[in-house]
Structure formats: structure tokens, C-alpha cells
Tab-separated table of C-alpha atoms and ligand atoms in Angstrom:
chain	number	residue	atom	x	y	z
A	1	MET	CA	-18.161	-1.589	-17.818
A	2	SER	CA	-21.542	-2.860	-19.877
A	3	ALA	CA	-25.186	-1.792	-18.090
A	4	SER	CA	-26.904	-4.238	-19.676
A	5	GLY	CA	-28.531	-6.360	-17.474
A	6	THR	CA	-27.307	-9.789	-16.568
A	7	PRO	CA	-29.764	-12.425	-15.587
A	8	GLY	CA	-28.560	-15.088	-14.570
A	9	GLY	CA	-25.176	-14.212	-13.395
A	10	MET	CA	-22.577	-11.841	-14.896
A	11	VAL	CA	-19.849	-15.736	-14.581
A	12	ARG	CA	-22.305	-18.654	-14.725
A	13	LEU	CA	-20.829	-21.977	-15.326
A	14	GLU	CA	-23.560	-24.511	-15.506
A	15	GLY	CA	-22.120	-28.462	-14.778
A	16	VAL	CA	-18.842	-28.225	-16.725
A	17	GLU	CA	-16.645	-30.692	-16.699
A	18	ARG	CA	-12.782	-30.534	-17.698
A	19	SER	CA	-10.149	-33.284	-18.219
A	20	TYR	CA	-6.844	-34.034	-18.890
A	21	GLY	CA	-6.279	-37.747	-19.697
A	22	PRO	CA	-8.465	-39.524	-16.955
A	23	LEU	CA	-7.834	-36.700	-14.756
A	24	ARG	CA	-10.952	-35.081	-13.885
A	25	ALA	CA	-9.495	-31.554	-13.130
A	26	VAL	CA	-13.398	-29.839	-12.326
A	27	ASP	CA	-16.064	-32.247	-12.508
A	28	GLY	CA	-19.304	-30.843	-13.373
A	29	LEU	CA	-19.518	-27.256	-11.041
A	30	SER	CA	-22.129	-25.032	-11.629
A	31	LEU	CA	-20.988	-21.141	-10.083
A	32	THR	CA	-22.944	-18.280	-10.849
A	33	VAL	CA	-20.810	-15.021	-9.965
A	34	GLU	CA	-23.147	-11.685	-10.055
A	35	ARG	CA	-22.267	-8.542	-11.160
A	36	GLY	CA	-20.358	-6.292	-9.428
A	37	GLU	CA	-19.139	-9.901	-6.964
A	38	VAL	CA	-15.721	-10.356	-6.208
A	39	MET	CA	-15.968	-14.801	-5.904
A	40	ALA	CA	-12.439	-16.440	-4.694
A	41	LEU	CA	-12.023	-19.644	-5.412
A	42	LEU	CA	-10.653	-21.282	-2.800
A	43	GLY	CA	-9.162	-24.456	-2.157
A	44	PRO	CA	-6.045	-26.528	-2.297
A	45	SER	CA	-3.460	-27.397	-4.768
A	46	GLY	CA	-4.883	-29.527	-7.548
A	47	CYS	CA	-8.514	-29.332	-6.931
A	48	GLY	CA	-8.986	-27.476	-10.195
A	49	LYS	CA	-8.998	-23.339	-9.352
A	50	THR	CA	-6.340	-22.293	-12.699
A	51	THR	CA	-8.236	-24.276	-14.621
A	52	THR	CA	-11.884	-23.280	-13.689
A	53	LEU	CA	-10.212	-20.222	-14.075
A	54	ARG	CA	-9.159	-20.694	-17.486
A	55	LEU	CA	-12.281	-22.591	-18.505
A	56	ILE	CA	-13.756	-18.809	-18.091
A	57	ALA	CA	-11.512	-16.774	-19.769
A	58	GLY	CA	-11.013	-19.343	-23.011
A	59	PHE	CA	-7.799	-20.428	-23.024
A	60	GLU	CA	-9.418	-24.299	-22.322
A	61	ARG	CA	-12.716	-25.918	-23.586
A	62	PRO	CA	-14.915	-28.052	-21.495
A	63	ASP	CA	-15.387	-31.388	-22.768
A	64	SER	CA	-18.995	-30.776	-20.866
A	65	GLY	CA	-21.550	-28.111	-19.698
A	66	GLU	CA	-22.149	-24.819	-20.354
A	67	ILE	CA	-20.520	-21.110	-19.897
A	68	SER	CA	-21.915	-17.694	-20.002
A	69	VAL	CA	-20.403	-14.209	-19.606
A	70	SER	CA	-22.543	-11.191	-19.402
A	71	GLY	CA	-25.389	-12.995	-20.688
A	72	GLU	CA	-24.226	-14.369	-23.955
A	73	THR	CA	-22.534	-18.206	-23.663
A	74	VAL	CA	-19.004	-18.137	-24.702
A	75	ALA	CA	-18.946	-21.928	-24.427
A	76	ALA	CA	-20.873	-25.023	-24.787
A	77	PRO	CA	-21.521	-27.901	-27.284
A	78	GLY	CA	-20.731	-26.726	-30.011
A	79	ARG	CA	-19.834	-22.981	-29.382
A	80	PHE	CA	-16.712	-21.453	-28.609
A	81	VAL	CA	-15.749	-17.486	-28.240
A	82	PRO	CA	-12.272	-17.001	-28.349
A	83	PRO	CA	-10.364	-15.325	-25.387
A	84	GLU	CA	-10.301	-11.634	-27.402
A	85	LYS	CA	-13.695	-11.861	-27.594
A	86	ARG	CA	-15.160	-11.961	-24.491
A	87	ARG	CA	-14.070	-8.803	-22.833
A	88	ILE	CA	-12.420	-10.759	-20.131
A	89	GLY	CA	-9.459	-9.092	-18.013
A	90	MET	CA	-6.581	-11.706	-17.121
A	91	VAL	CA	-3.805	-11.086	-14.145
A	92	PHE	CA	-1.132	-13.604	-14.190
A	93	GLN	CA	0.241	-15.239	-11.173
A	94	ASP	CA	3.533	-13.967	-12.885
A	95	TYR	CA	1.959	-10.998	-13.943
A	96	ALA	CA	3.320	-10.954	-17.140
A	97	LEU	CA	4.467	-7.504	-17.391
A	98	PHE	CA	6.223	-6.979	-20.652
A	99	PRO	CA	10.129	-5.683	-19.462
A	100	HIS	CA	11.168	-3.549	-22.417
A	101	VAL	CA	8.458	-0.929	-22.222
A	102	ASN	CA	7.540	1.351	-19.430
A	103	VAL	CA	4.326	1.216	-17.274
A	104	ALA	CA	2.213	3.376	-19.846
A	105	LYS	CA	2.674	1.072	-22.550
A	106	ASN	CA	2.553	-1.982	-20.259
A	107	VAL	CA	-1.520	-0.229	-19.961
A	108	ALA	CA	-2.001	0.723	-22.978
A	109	TYR	CA	-1.357	-2.563	-24.840
A	110	GLY	CA	-4.567	-3.874	-25.594
A	111	LEU	CA	-6.781	-1.049	-25.543
A	112	ARG	CA	-7.992	-0.178	-29.757
A	113	ALA	CA	-8.867	3.121	-28.841
A	114	ASN	CA	-7.034	6.101	-30.416
A	115	GLY	CA	-3.830	7.586	-29.179
A	116	LYS	CA	-5.215	10.539	-27.920
A	117	LYS	CA	-8.176	8.363	-25.710
A	118	ALA	CA	-5.580	5.805	-25.417
A	119	ARG	CA	-3.299	8.211	-23.554
A	120	GLY	CA	-6.711	9.687	-21.286
A	121	ARG	CA	-7.626	5.526	-20.602
A	122	VAL	CA	-4.261	4.915	-19.753
A	123	GLU	CA	-3.685	7.693	-17.121
A	124	GLU	CA	-6.993	6.926	-15.226
A	125	VAL	CA	-5.802	3.896	-14.964
A	126	LEU	CA	-2.453	4.232	-13.438
A	127	SER	CA	-4.534	6.925	-10.593
A	128	LEU	CA	-7.139	3.921	-10.443
A	129	ALA	CA	-4.022	1.819	-9.400
A	130	ARG	CA	-2.431	4.063	-7.195
A	131	LEU	CA	0.170	4.188	-9.816
A	132	ASP	CA	0.096	8.176	-10.620
A	133	GLY	CA	3.612	9.755	-11.554
A	134	LEU	CA	5.166	6.572	-12.555
A	135	GLY	CA	3.747	6.027	-16.025
A	136	GLU	CA	7.741	6.416	-17.769
A	137	ARG	CA	9.046	3.507	-15.436
A	138	MET	CA	10.174	0.693	-16.599
A	139	PRO	CA	9.234	-2.742	-14.436
A	140	HIS	CA	12.599	-3.981	-13.341
A	141	GLU	CA	12.049	0.101	-11.578
A	142	LEU	CA	9.031	-1.078	-9.517
A	143	SER	CA	8.770	-2.894	-6.391
A	144	GLY	CA	6.308	-6.272	-6.484
A	145	GLY	CA	3.382	-4.786	-4.760
A	146	GLN	CA	3.393	-1.795	-8.101
A	147	GLN	CA	3.999	-4.254	-10.573
A	148	GLN	CA	0.889	-6.822	-9.395
A	149	ARG	CA	-0.825	-2.800	-9.692
A	150	VAL	CA	0.536	-2.545	-13.620
A	151	ALA	CA	-0.665	-5.344	-14.740
A	152	LEU	CA	-4.060	-4.962	-12.875
A	153	ALA	CA	-4.054	-1.543	-14.525
A	154	ARG	CA	-3.508	-3.229	-17.873
A	155	ALA	CA	-6.385	-5.514	-17.266
A	156	LEU	CA	-8.523	-3.005	-16.115
A	157	ALA	CA	-7.373	-0.826	-18.998
A	158	PRO	CA	-9.831	-1.887	-22.073
A	159	GLU	CA	-13.137	-2.409	-19.507
A	160	PRO	CA	-13.639	-5.448	-19.685
A	161	GLU	CA	-17.100	-7.051	-18.101
A	162	VAL	CA	-14.713	-9.358	-15.912
A	163	LEU	CA	-11.237	-9.734	-14.537
A	164	LEU	CA	-9.935	-12.722	-13.587
A	165	LEU	CA	-6.917	-12.823	-11.034
A	166	ASP	CA	-4.787	-16.210	-10.710
A	167	GLU	CA	-3.214	-16.153	-6.945
A	168	PRO	CA	-2.256	-12.205	-7.169
A	169	PHE	CA	-0.685	-12.302	-3.760
A	170	SER	CA	1.414	-15.199	-4.272
A	171	ASN	CA	4.862	-13.437	-5.567
A	172	LEU	CA	4.758	-11.164	-2.491
A	173	ASP	CA	6.297	-11.384	0.518
A	174	ALA	CA	4.232	-11.790	3.975
A	175	ALA	CA	4.415	-8.242	5.140
A	176	LEU	CA	3.187	-6.513	1.968
A	177	ARG	CA	0.046	-9.267	0.867
A	178	VAL	CA	-2.022	-7.171	3.536
A	179	LYS	CA	-0.801	-3.924	2.583
A	180	VAL	CA	-1.563	-4.815	-1.488
A	181	ARG	CA	-4.375	-7.656	0.174
A	182	ARG	CA	-6.513	-3.788	1.134
A	183	GLU	CA	-5.124	-1.808	-1.212
A	184	MET	CA	-6.997	-4.278	-4.184
A	185	ARG	CA	-10.212	-3.992	-2.450
A	186	GLU	CA	-10.558	-0.762	-2.768
A	187	ILE	CA	-9.190	-0.653	-6.478
A	188	LEU	CA	-11.749	-3.365	-7.214
A	189	ALA	CA	-14.111	-1.705	-5.602
A	190	GLU	CA	-13.614	1.552	-7.309
A	191	ALA	CA	-13.385	0.217	-10.929
A	192	GLY	CA	-16.640	-1.789	-9.734
A	193	ALA	CA	-15.264	-5.155	-11.664
A	194	THR	CA	-16.299	-8.490	-11.491
A	195	THR	CA	-13.978	-10.560	-10.640
A	196	VAL	CA	-13.235	-14.241	-9.699
A	197	PHE	CA	-9.782	-14.652	-8.482
A	198	VAL	CA	-7.910	-17.937	-7.104
A	199	THR	CA	-6.661	-18.794	-3.888
A	200	HIS	CA	-5.332	-21.154	-1.548
A	201	ASP	CA	-5.333	-19.065	1.154
A	202	GLN	CA	-8.109	-18.945	3.681
A	203	GLU	CA	-7.807	-15.875	5.096
A	204	GLU	CA	-7.083	-14.066	1.580
A	205	ALA	CA	-10.460	-15.386	0.181
A	206	LEU	CA	-12.236	-14.700	3.669
A	207	SER	CA	-10.765	-10.463	3.461
A	208	LEU	CA	-11.128	-9.870	-0.006
A	209	ALA	CA	-14.032	-11.307	-1.805
A	210	ASP	CA	-17.632	-10.848	-0.954
A	211	ARG	CA	-18.130	-14.868	-1.518
A	212	VAL	CA	-16.548	-17.814	-1.704
A	213	ALA	CA	-16.574	-21.347	-3.374
A	214	VAL	CA	-14.603	-23.677	-1.491
A	215	MET	CA	-13.546	-26.284	-3.819
A	216	PHE	CA	-12.030	-30.260	-3.547
A	217	ASP	CA	-11.651	-32.194	-6.685
A	218	GLY	CA	-13.014	-30.713	-9.365
A	219	ARG	CA	-16.308	-29.160	-7.048
A	220	ALA	CA	-17.296	-26.641	-5.242
A	221	ALA	CA	-18.174	-28.308	-1.931
A	222	GLN	CA	-20.199	-24.427	-0.854
A	223	VAL	CA	-20.331	-20.926	-2.113
A	224	GLY	CA	-21.215	-18.707	0.509
A	225	ASP	CA	-20.268	-15.165	1.849
A	226	PRO	CA	-17.109	-15.797	3.953
A	227	GLU	CA	-18.921	-15.852	7.488
A	228	SER	CA	-21.219	-18.550	6.639
A	229	LEU	CA	-18.628	-20.248	4.847
A	230	TYR	CA	-16.524	-19.689	8.169
A	231	HIS	CA	-19.195	-20.502	10.602
A	232	ALA	CA	-21.748	-22.771	9.263
A	233	PRO	CA	-19.333	-24.948	6.994
A	234	ALA	CA	-21.604	-27.225	5.354
A	235	THR	CA	-18.709	-30.153	5.398
A	236	ARG	CA	-16.056	-31.365	7.773
A	237	GLU	CA	-13.516	-30.537	5.162
A	238	VAL	CA	-15.421	-27.473	4.655
A	239	ALA	CA	-14.687	-26.462	8.625
A	240	ALA	CA	-11.313	-27.386	8.549
A	241	PHE	CA	-9.960	-25.569	5.004
A	242	VAL	CA	-11.055	-22.711	5.325
A	243	GLY	CA	-9.707	-21.566	9.168
A	244	GLU	CA	-8.147	-23.610	12.317
A	245	ALA	CA	-10.873	-25.428	13.713
A	246	ASN	CA	-11.312	-28.223	16.386
A	247	PHE	CA	-12.605	-31.449	15.900
A	248	LEU	CA	-14.072	-33.173	18.884
A	249	PRO	CA	-15.642	-36.935	19.291
A	250	ALA	CA	-18.714	-37.091	19.860
A	251	SER	CA	-21.059	-39.979	19.977
A	252	VAL	CA	-24.942	-39.100	18.866
A	253	GLY	CA	-28.256	-40.234	20.046
A	254	GLU	CA	-31.616	-38.484	20.725
A	255	GLY	CA	-30.796	-35.535	18.661
A	256	VAL	CA	-28.340	-34.016	20.454
A	257	ALA	CA	-23.968	-35.080	20.294
A	258	ARG	CA	-22.115	-35.445	22.938
A	259	CYS	CA	-18.459	-34.353	23.704
A	260	ALA	CA	-15.743	-33.624	26.593
A	261	LEU	CA	-17.386	-30.166	25.777
A	262	GLY	CA	-20.469	-31.085	27.234
A	263	GLU	CA	-24.070	-31.915	25.107
A	264	PHE	CA	-24.964	-30.097	21.937
A	265	PRO	CA	-28.041	-30.345	19.373
A	266	ALA	CA	-28.050	-32.707	16.430
A	267	GLU	CA	-31.249	-32.896	14.949
A	268	GLY	CA	-31.193	-35.379	11.485
A	269	LEU	CA	-28.228	-36.848	12.770
A	270	ALA	CA	-28.013	-40.958	12.409
A	271	GLU	CA	-27.296	-42.375	15.894
A	272	GLY	CA	-24.110	-43.185	16.302
A	273	GLU	CA	-20.226	-41.636	16.109
A	274	GLY	CA	-19.449	-37.738	15.262
A	275	GLU	CA	-17.583	-34.907	15.408
A	276	VAL	CA	-18.342	-31.541	17.633
A	277	MET	CA	-16.337	-28.620	15.698
A	278	VAL	CA	-15.454	-25.532	17.144
A	279	ARG	CA	-13.290	-22.916	16.250
A	280	PRO	CA	-10.439	-21.640	18.711
A	281	GLU	CA	-12.079	-18.613	19.359
A	282	ASP	CA	-15.538	-20.068	20.148
A	283	LEU	CA	-13.899	-21.689	23.107
A	284	SER	CA	-13.093	-19.857	26.393
A	285	LEU	CA	-10.886	-20.177	29.304
A	286	VAL	CA	-13.213	-19.660	31.830
A	287	GLU	CA	-13.485	-18.966	35.778
A	288	GLY	CA	-13.417	-21.686	38.313
A	289	ASP	CA	-16.166	-24.983	37.656
A	290	GLY	CA	-17.899	-22.600	34.967
A	291	GLY	CA	-16.838	-24.909	32.302
A	292	SER	CA	-14.724	-28.415	31.626
A	293	PRO	CA	-11.829	-29.241	33.521
A	294	ALA	CA	-8.705	-29.167	30.965
A	295	THR	CA	-5.334	-29.309	31.539
A	296	VAL	CA	-2.082	-26.616	29.579
A	297	LEU	CA	-0.178	-27.904	27.176
A	298	GLY	CA	1.757	-25.327	25.741
A	299	ARG	CA	0.484	-21.637	24.537
A	300	GLU	CA	1.739	-19.997	20.929
A	301	PHE	CA	1.510	-16.509	21.943
A	302	PHE	CA	1.167	-13.351	18.916
A	303	GLY	CA	0.922	-10.910	20.046
A	304	TYR	CA	-2.802	-9.432	20.415
A	305	GLY	CA	-3.938	-12.835	21.284
A	306	GLN	CA	-2.311	-16.265	21.993
A	307	PHE	CA	-3.325	-20.093	21.001
A	308	VAL	CA	-3.370	-22.442	24.215
A	309	LYS	CA	-4.240	-25.591	23.635
A	310	VAL	CA	-5.125	-28.057	26.351
A	311	ARG	CA	-6.332	-31.563	27.244
A	312	LEU	CA	-9.459	-32.338	27.819
A	313	ALA	CA	-10.905	-34.325	30.559
A	314	ASP	CA	-11.505	-37.400	27.608
A	315	GLY	CA	-7.649	-37.259	26.349
A	316	GLU	CA	-8.311	-35.076	23.844
A	317	VAL	CA	-6.700	-32.219	23.044
A	318	ALA	CA	-8.250	-28.658	21.657
A	319	THR	CA	-7.219	-25.452	21.026
A	320	CYS	CA	-8.197	-22.462	22.343
A	321	ARG	CA	-7.755	-18.474	21.484
A	322	ALA	CA	-7.243	-16.282	24.741
A	323	SER	CA	-6.234	-12.477	25.304
A	324	GLY	CA	-2.606	-12.376	25.034
A	325	ARG	CA	-2.675	-10.781	28.694
A	326	LEU	CA	-3.455	-14.558	30.504
A	327	ARG	CA	0.172	-15.878	31.703
A	328	LEU	CA	-0.233	-19.878	31.353
A	329	GLY	CA	1.855	-22.415	31.705
A	330	ARG	CA	2.181	-26.168	31.038
A	331	GLY	CA	0.647	-28.261	33.275
A	332	ASP	CA	-1.921	-25.236	34.433
A	333	ARG	CA	-5.649	-26.430	35.295
A	334	VAL	CA	-8.139	-24.531	33.223
A	335	SER	CA	-11.739	-24.358	32.755
A	336	VAL	CA	-12.746	-24.877	29.254
A	337	ALA	CA	-16.457	-23.725	27.612
A	338	VAL	CA	-18.019	-23.611	24.481
A	339	SER	CA	-18.351	-19.311	24.353
A	340	GLY	CA	-19.565	-19.626	20.520
A	341	ARG	CA	-20.902	-21.513	17.699
A	342	ALA	CA	-20.451	-25.250	17.516
A	343	ALA	CA	-20.943	-27.383	14.785
A	344	VAL	CA	-21.830	-31.300	14.217
A	345	PHE	CA	-20.602	-33.280	11.836
A	346	ALA	CA	-21.800	-36.852	11.678
A	347	SER	CA	-18.715	-39.176	11.473
A	348	PRO	CA	-17.148	-39.700	7.837
A	349	SER	CA	-19.227	-42.879	7.328
A	350	ALA	CA	-23.147	-40.913	7.836
A	351	ARG	CA	-20.846	-37.994	5.878
A	352	ALA	CA	-24.572	-36.016	6.823
A	353	GLY	CA	-23.640	-32.374	8.299
A	354	SER	CA	-26.089	-29.636	10.984
A	355	THR	CA	-24.797	-26.725	11.684
A	356	LEU	CA	-25.361	-25.276	15.309
A	357	PRO	CA	-26.876	-21.545	15.598
A	358	GLU	CA	-25.235	-19.397	18.460
B	1	ATP	N1	-2.705	-28.852	-19.383
B	1	ATP	C1	-2.694	-29.890	-18.293
B	1	ATP	N2	-1.999	-31.197	-18.493
B	1	ATP	C2	-2.398	-32.264	-17.422
B	1	ATP	N3	-2.955	-32.226	-16.214
B	1	ATP	C3	-3.451	-30.466	-15.976
B	1	ATP	C4	-3.172	-29.946	-16.908
B	1	ATP	N4	-3.877	-28.531	-16.466
B	1	ATP	C5	-3.873	-28.598	-14.982
B	1	ATP	N5	-3.807	-30.166	-14.692
B	1	ATP	C6	-4.474	-30.945	-13.744
B	1	ATP	O1	-5.394	-30.759	-13.030
B	1	ATP	C7	-5.212	-30.579	-12.013
B	1	ATP	C8	-6.330	-29.370	-11.543
B	1	ATP	O2	-5.023	-28.535	-12.260
B	1	ATP	P1	-5.663	-26.964	-11.307
B	1	ATP	O3	-4.168	-26.414	-11.908
B	1	ATP	O4	-6.573	-26.301	-12.036
B	1	ATP	O5	-5.163	-26.783	-9.686
B	1	ATP	P2	-5.777	-25.812	-9.151
B	1	ATP	O6	-6.312	-25.844	-8.028
B	1	ATP	O7	-5.119	-24.307	-9.602
B	1	ATP	O8	-3.999	-25.726	-8.191
B	1	ATP	P3	-2.344	-24.647	-7.574
B	1	ATP	O9	-3.214	-24.493	-6.202
B	1	ATP	O10	-1.682	-25.968	-7.564
B	1	ATP	O11	-2.215	-23.921	-8.918
B	1	ATP	C9	-3.889	-30.887	-11.097
B	1	ATP	O12	-3.804	-32.320	-11.076
B	1	ATP	C10	-3.130	-30.440	-12.762
B	1	ATP	O13	-2.182	-31.715	-12.469
């Protein structure tokens, strides 16, 4: 990686737009990725994540706006640096390995150094990607996780300034994903690579990225570290997309929001209808009368915990996360209290949101 300073970020998008016919796939996107940072682009299908990655790589040209990589403008009105000149490594969703050459040759592809130096770098990067001793294997002789690491090693071999990963775990089964995710995190940290990866899986984004950009309709709705996105979502849409959430109807007035679980500060919100958002793990089932009365509707047990669905006094349904040891059945009377954070959002017509501290 280059040691030069990069004021303004390692990757910078400023008001970038890209349309396909009448469809605005990327709609005025501004985003900065710092050196060495792992940034996730998270959002539902069709929100423009892959198009953003392709714009950074140079496989697409923006209709307007500017993109810079390591301080150099690579796309702007009247300027376009082609992909091979951007010092960017890309790992495609299907890995795109060359099937007829072995792992070492796959990794050596793209290295412009002389044979000896290239061999040294191939070994170095195979070791970085936990592929020691597998250089002679053919791609079809590898597991899915190993194939992914070959693609990663190939992208890292020429020491790119920036690494781009498109849905890096989508080809792996659920059991393998968590393991591969951990390995990937370690490899990226060791490589010190500035990384942008695309995913529609919130758990993947929160667990792997230093910061996450949540995208809807070609725009970044919120960019932040995983904790603040999860606990202090800027909008209802972000709250709903980034994890499980209860939304309870509330009436807002005099700086508070009143819902079936009590009153919550709602400074700055206009009087009228609103919603209180509480994550299931911030709702506790408490003994006696310590909370609001509720009736158990059902539960979903997953070993180390369970989701308990309850009906509150006003008829609203909420989900609480409880210890897996708690034995509850349908119809049981319980008491529910907010034990963590809550956020209050205005009704969709008013749209401004306010997030409350713990
Ligand atoms: N080459 C193209 N021609 C026409 N429309 C396109 C093209 N590429 C993307 N689109 C459209 O642009 C929008 C954004 O696509 P994009 O692939 O960036 O979304 P995404 O967030 O990556 O979605 P997914 O998670 O499904 O891959 C979609 O509506 C898509 O159909």
C-alpha cells in the first residue's frame, strides 16, 4: 500500500450519480472511506450497492459527480481513469477464478514483477490468505471458503490501494459463512487493506465492517460505526433494516412519546402520531408489576436465548429477547419493561427522528 497521505479519504465519492435509462441507480451519493478502513455498503436488493462498487472500480462511469482514490481524481466531468490504472483489487461474487490453472498461477495473474519476485509475493500472499501448501491445487479441488481466499489473495497480490468485495459470502452455506467472515476480518486487518464490501446481510455488515453505509434508493441514508447504526438509527428505515426492531405506536406531545410501554423523551418532535422503537434485547421480561402487563403469544428458542412474542395491554405485539432458560408458554401473564435504549420517530408524514440515550 502507498504510504502517501490521503487528505479527504482513501476513497471519496462526491455527489455521484449513475442512471440506467429513467432509473437512477446511484442518486447523488457522497461517501468517504478512510485509509485502512473496512466499509460495508448495506442495503436491500436494487439500492445501488453493486453499481457503487463498479463506479469505484471504473467499470462504470458516473453521469455526474466525482470519485477519487488515494487523493487522485479517477472520475469527474472530463476525466476518467480506466480500471487497470486505479490500483484497485476486486473480488467478484462468483470469485471468477481461472478454472484451468492452479492456485499459484491464479494468484500470480496480474503481478507485473519479474518471475522470482512474483513467486515470492505469491507465496507471501498465499500465506496471508491461509492457503500455505495449496499453490499446486486446481480451483475445483478447493472448498468454497478456500476458493474465496484464492480470489482474495489474487486481488491482494499486486498490493492495491483499495480492495472491493462484491457480496463476498453469498456463495457459502450458512455454517461456513461465520467462520469465513472471521478469517476474512483477520486477513484484511493483517493486509491493512482499505476495503469496501457490498452486502444485503446486516449481520455480515455489522460484524465485519469498521463503518457501514446503509443505502436506500441510490443514497446513503446513514453512515456510521456498527454500534451507532444499531443503537442510534437516524431513520425508521435504517432501524428496521439494521436488525430486529419493535415499532410501537405512540402519541407525541409536550416533548414526550407515550406508548404501551410508558413515556419516552421526544424533544424536537412535532405533536401528533409517532413510534417508539425498541430492540428485542432492550425489552426485559420482569417479575411482578415492575413493567407493563403483557400476555405471551409464543416463543422462538435458539439455544443461547429465545425471542418471546407478547401482546401488550393496548393490543400491540412486541418481541423480547430473553434467556433460553426461561420457561414460558402461550397465555402466560408477564410484565415487560424497557431495560435498554429506545428511539422515537415521527410518523411517516412528519419524518424527523430523535434518538434517546440509554
Ligand atoms: N447494466 C444495467 N442496466 C440497467 N439497469 C441496471 C444495470 N445495472 C444495474 N441496474 C439497475 O440499477 C439498480 C441498482 O442495481 P445494483 O446492482 O447496483 O443494486 P444492488 O443494491 O447491488 O442489488 P443486489 O443486492 O440485488 O445486487 C437496480 O434496479 C438494477 O436493476
